[in-house]
PDB file of C-alpha atoms in Angstrom:
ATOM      1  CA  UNK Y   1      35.299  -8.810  49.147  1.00  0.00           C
ATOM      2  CA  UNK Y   2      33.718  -9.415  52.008  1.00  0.00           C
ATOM      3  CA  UNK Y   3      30.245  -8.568  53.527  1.00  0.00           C
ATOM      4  CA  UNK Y   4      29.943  -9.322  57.073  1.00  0.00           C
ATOM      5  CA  UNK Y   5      26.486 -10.099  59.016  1.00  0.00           C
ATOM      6  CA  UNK Y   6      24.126  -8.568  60.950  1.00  0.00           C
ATOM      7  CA  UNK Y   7      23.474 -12.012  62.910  1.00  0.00           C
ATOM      8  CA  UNK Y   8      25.647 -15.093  63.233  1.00  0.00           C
ATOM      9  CA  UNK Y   9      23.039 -18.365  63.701  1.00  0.00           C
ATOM     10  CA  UNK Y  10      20.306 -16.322  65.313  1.00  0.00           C
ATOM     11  CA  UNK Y  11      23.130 -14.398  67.282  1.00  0.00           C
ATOM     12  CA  UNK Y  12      23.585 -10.451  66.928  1.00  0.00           C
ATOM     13  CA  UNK Y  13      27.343  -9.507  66.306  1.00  0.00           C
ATOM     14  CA  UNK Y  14      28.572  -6.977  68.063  1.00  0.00           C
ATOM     15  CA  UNK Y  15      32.260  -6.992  68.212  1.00  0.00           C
ATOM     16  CA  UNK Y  16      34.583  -7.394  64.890  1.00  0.00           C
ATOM     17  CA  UNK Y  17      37.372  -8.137  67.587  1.00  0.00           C
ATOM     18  CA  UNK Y  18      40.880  -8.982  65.681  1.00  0.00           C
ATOM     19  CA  UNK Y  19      38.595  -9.952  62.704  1.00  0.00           C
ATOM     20  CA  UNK Y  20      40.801  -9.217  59.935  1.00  0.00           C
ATOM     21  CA  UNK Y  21      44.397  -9.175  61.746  1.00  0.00           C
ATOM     22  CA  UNK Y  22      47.120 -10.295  59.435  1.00  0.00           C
ATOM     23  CA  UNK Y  23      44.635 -10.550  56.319  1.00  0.00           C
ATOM     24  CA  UNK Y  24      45.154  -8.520  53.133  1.00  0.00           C
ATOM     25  CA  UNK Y  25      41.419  -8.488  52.015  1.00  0.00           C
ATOM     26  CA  UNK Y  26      40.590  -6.119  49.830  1.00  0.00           C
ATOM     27  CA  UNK Y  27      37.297  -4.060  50.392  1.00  0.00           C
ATOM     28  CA  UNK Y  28      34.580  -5.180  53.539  1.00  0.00           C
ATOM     29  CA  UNK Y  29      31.125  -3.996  53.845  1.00  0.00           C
ATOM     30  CA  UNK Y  30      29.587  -3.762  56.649  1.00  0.00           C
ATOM     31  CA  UNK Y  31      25.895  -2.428  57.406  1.00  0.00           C
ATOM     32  CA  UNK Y  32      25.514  -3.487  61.101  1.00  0.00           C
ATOM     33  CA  UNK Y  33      24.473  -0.813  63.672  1.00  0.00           C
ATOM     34  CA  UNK Y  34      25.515  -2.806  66.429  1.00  0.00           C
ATOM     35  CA  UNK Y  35      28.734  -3.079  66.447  1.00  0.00           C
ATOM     36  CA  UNK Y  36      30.573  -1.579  69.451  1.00  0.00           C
ATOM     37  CA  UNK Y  37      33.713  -3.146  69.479  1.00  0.00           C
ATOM     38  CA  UNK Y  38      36.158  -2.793  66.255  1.00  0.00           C
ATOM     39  CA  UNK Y  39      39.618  -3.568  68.400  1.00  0.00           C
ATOM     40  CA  UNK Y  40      42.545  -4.835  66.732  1.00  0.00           C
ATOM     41  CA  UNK Y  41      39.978  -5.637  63.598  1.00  0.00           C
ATOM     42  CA  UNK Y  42      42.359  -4.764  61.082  1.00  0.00           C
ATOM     43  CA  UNK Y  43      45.826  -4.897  63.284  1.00  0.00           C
ATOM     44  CA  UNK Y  44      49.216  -6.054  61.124  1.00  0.00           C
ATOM     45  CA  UNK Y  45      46.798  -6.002  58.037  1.00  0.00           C
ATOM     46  CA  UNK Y  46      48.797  -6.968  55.104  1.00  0.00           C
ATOM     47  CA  UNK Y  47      47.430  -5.607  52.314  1.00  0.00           C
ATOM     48  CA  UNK Y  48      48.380  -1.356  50.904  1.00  0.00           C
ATOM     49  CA  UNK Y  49      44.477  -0.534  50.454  1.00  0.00           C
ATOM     50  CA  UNK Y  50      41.691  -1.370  51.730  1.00  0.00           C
ATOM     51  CA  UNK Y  51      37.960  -0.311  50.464  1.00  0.00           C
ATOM     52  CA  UNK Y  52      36.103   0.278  53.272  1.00  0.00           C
ATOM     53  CA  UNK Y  53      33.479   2.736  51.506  1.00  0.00           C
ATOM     54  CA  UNK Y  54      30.069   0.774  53.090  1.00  0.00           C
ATOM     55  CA  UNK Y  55      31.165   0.839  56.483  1.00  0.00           C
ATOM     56  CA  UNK Y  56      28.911   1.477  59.856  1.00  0.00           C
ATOM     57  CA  UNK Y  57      30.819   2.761  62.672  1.00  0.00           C
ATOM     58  CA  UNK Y  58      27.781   4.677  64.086  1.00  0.00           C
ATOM     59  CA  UNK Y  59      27.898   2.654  67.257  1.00  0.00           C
ATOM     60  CA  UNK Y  60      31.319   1.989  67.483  1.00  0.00           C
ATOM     61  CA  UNK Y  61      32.799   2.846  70.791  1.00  0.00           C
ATOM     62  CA  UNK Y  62      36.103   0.866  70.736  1.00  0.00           C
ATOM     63  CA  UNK Y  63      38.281   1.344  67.795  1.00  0.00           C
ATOM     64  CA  UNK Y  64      41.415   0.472  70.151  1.00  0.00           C
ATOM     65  CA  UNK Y  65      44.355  -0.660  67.788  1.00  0.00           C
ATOM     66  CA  UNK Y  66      42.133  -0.966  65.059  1.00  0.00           C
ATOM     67  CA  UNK Y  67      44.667  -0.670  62.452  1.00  0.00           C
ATOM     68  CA  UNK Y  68      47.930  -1.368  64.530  1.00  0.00           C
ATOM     69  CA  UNK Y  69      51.026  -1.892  62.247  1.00  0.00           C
ATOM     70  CA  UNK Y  70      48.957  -2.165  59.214  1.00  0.00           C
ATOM     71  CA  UNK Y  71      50.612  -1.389  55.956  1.00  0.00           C
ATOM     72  CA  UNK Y  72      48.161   0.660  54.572  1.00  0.00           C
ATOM     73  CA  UNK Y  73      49.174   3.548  52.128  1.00  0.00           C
ATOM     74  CA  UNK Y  74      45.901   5.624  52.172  1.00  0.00           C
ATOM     75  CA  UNK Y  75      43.414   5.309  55.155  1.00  0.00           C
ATOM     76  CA  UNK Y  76      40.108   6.577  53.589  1.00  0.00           C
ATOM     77  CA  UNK Y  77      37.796   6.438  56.448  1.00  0.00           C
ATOM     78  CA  UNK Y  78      35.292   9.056  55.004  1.00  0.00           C
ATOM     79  CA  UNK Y  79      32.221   6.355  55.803  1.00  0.00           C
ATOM     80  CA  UNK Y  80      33.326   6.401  59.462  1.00  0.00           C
ATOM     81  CA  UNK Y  81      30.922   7.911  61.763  1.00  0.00           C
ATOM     82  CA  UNK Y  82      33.311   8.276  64.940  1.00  0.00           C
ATOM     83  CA  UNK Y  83      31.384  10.421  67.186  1.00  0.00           C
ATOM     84  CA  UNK Y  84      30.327   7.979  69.810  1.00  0.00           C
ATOM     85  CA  UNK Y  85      33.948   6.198  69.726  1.00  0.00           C
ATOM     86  CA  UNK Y  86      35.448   6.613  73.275  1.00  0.00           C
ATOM     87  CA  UNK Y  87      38.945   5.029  72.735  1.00  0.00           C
ATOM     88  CA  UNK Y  88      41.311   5.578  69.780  1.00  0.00           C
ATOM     89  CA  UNK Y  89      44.292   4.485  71.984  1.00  0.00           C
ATOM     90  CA  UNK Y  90      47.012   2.651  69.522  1.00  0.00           C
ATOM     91  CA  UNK Y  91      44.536   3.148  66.495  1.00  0.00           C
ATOM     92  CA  UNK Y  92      47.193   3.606  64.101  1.00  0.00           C
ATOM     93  CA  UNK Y  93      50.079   2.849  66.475  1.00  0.00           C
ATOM     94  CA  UNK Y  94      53.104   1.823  64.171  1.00  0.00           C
ATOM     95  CA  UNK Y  95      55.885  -0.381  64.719  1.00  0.00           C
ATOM     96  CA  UNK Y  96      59.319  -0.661  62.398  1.00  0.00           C
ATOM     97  CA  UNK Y  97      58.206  -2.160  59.684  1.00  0.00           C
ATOM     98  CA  UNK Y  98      55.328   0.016  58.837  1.00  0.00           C
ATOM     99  CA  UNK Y  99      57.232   3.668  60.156  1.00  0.00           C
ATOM    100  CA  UNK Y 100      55.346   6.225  57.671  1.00  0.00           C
ATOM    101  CA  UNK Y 101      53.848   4.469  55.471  1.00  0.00           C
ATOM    102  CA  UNK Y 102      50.845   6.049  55.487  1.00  0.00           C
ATOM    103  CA  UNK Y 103      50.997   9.720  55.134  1.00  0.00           C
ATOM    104  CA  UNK Y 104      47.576  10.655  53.847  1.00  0.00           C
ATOM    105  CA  UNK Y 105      43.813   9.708  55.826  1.00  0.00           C
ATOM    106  CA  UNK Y 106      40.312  10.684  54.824  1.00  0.00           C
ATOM    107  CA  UNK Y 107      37.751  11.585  57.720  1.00  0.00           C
ATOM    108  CA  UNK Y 108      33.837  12.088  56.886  1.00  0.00           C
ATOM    109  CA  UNK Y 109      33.739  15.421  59.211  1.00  0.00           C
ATOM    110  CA  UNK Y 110      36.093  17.974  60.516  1.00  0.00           C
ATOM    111  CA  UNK Y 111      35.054  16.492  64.122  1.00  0.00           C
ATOM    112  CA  UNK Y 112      35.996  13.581  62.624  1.00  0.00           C
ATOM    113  CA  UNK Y 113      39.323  14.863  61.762  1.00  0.00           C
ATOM    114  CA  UNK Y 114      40.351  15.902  64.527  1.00  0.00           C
ATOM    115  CA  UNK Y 115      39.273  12.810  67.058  1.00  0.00           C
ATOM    116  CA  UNK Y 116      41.444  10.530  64.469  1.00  0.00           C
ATOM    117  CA  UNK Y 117      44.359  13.027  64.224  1.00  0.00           C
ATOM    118  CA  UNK Y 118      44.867  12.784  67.986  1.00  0.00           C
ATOM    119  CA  UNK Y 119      44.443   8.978  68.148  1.00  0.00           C
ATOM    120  CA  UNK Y 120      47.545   8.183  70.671  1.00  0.00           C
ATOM    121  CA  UNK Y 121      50.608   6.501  69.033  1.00  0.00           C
ATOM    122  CA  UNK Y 122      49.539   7.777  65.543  1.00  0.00           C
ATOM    123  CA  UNK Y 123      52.773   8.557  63.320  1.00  0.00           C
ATOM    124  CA  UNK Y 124      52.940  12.313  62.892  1.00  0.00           C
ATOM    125  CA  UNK Y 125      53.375  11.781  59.247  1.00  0.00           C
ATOM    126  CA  UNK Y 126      49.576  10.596  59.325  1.00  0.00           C
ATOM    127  CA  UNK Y 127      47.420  13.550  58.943  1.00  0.00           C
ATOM    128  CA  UNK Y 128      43.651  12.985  58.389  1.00  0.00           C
ATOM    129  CA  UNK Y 129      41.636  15.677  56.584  1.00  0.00           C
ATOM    130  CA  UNK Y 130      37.721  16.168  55.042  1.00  0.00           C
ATOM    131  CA  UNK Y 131      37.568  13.663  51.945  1.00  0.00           C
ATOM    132  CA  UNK Y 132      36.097  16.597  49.432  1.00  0.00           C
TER     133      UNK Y 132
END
């Protein structure tokens, strides 16, 4: 588990910027409302969940390949707030070795939903819904 900072040595973070690539952690928290940039955070992730229930995204504009040929069975991203997110390009672009794995995703709105859903690259398989 990790819980990630507000400030690094006196210094805000803003960008989570290939973070976690290739990591299999299991859940990260994150209550930081400045983070714009979550690119590539999570991209060839390793692990097939990942808790990401305490998660800020509310000023998150770049979530660019943010979970690139991860091998993640279940994306619940019902914490996301993704309204102010201006590029899902390759969000959940897949490669060979992770072709359909995930076939189920969690969104916190239908707006939500939808902006996820059309997230370029995205396996058709992957279809993102309300998390009831």
């Amino acid at each position: 588990i990790v819980v990630l900072p507000t400030y690094i040595k006196g210094h805000e973070l803003t960008s989570y910027y290939k973070m976690f690539m290739n990591s299999s952690v299991k859940k990260v928290i994150s209550h930081n409302p400045n983070v714009t940039d979550m690119s590539q955070m999570f991209s060839r992730f390793q692990g097939s969940s990942l808790d990401l229930t305490h998660f800020d995204t509310s000023s998150v504009i770049n979530m660019y390949q943010m979970f690139n040929a991860s091998k993640i069975a279940v994306y619940d991203l019902s914490s996301f707030d993704v309204s102010k997110v201006e590029n899902f390009n390759d969000m959940f672009k897949v490669n060979t070795s992770t072709q359909g794995l995930a076939t189920t995703g969690y969104a916190r709105t239908k707006s939500d939903a939808d902006s996820l859903n059309s997230s370029l690259n995205k396996s058709s398989t992957l279809n993102f819904v309300v998390k009831q």
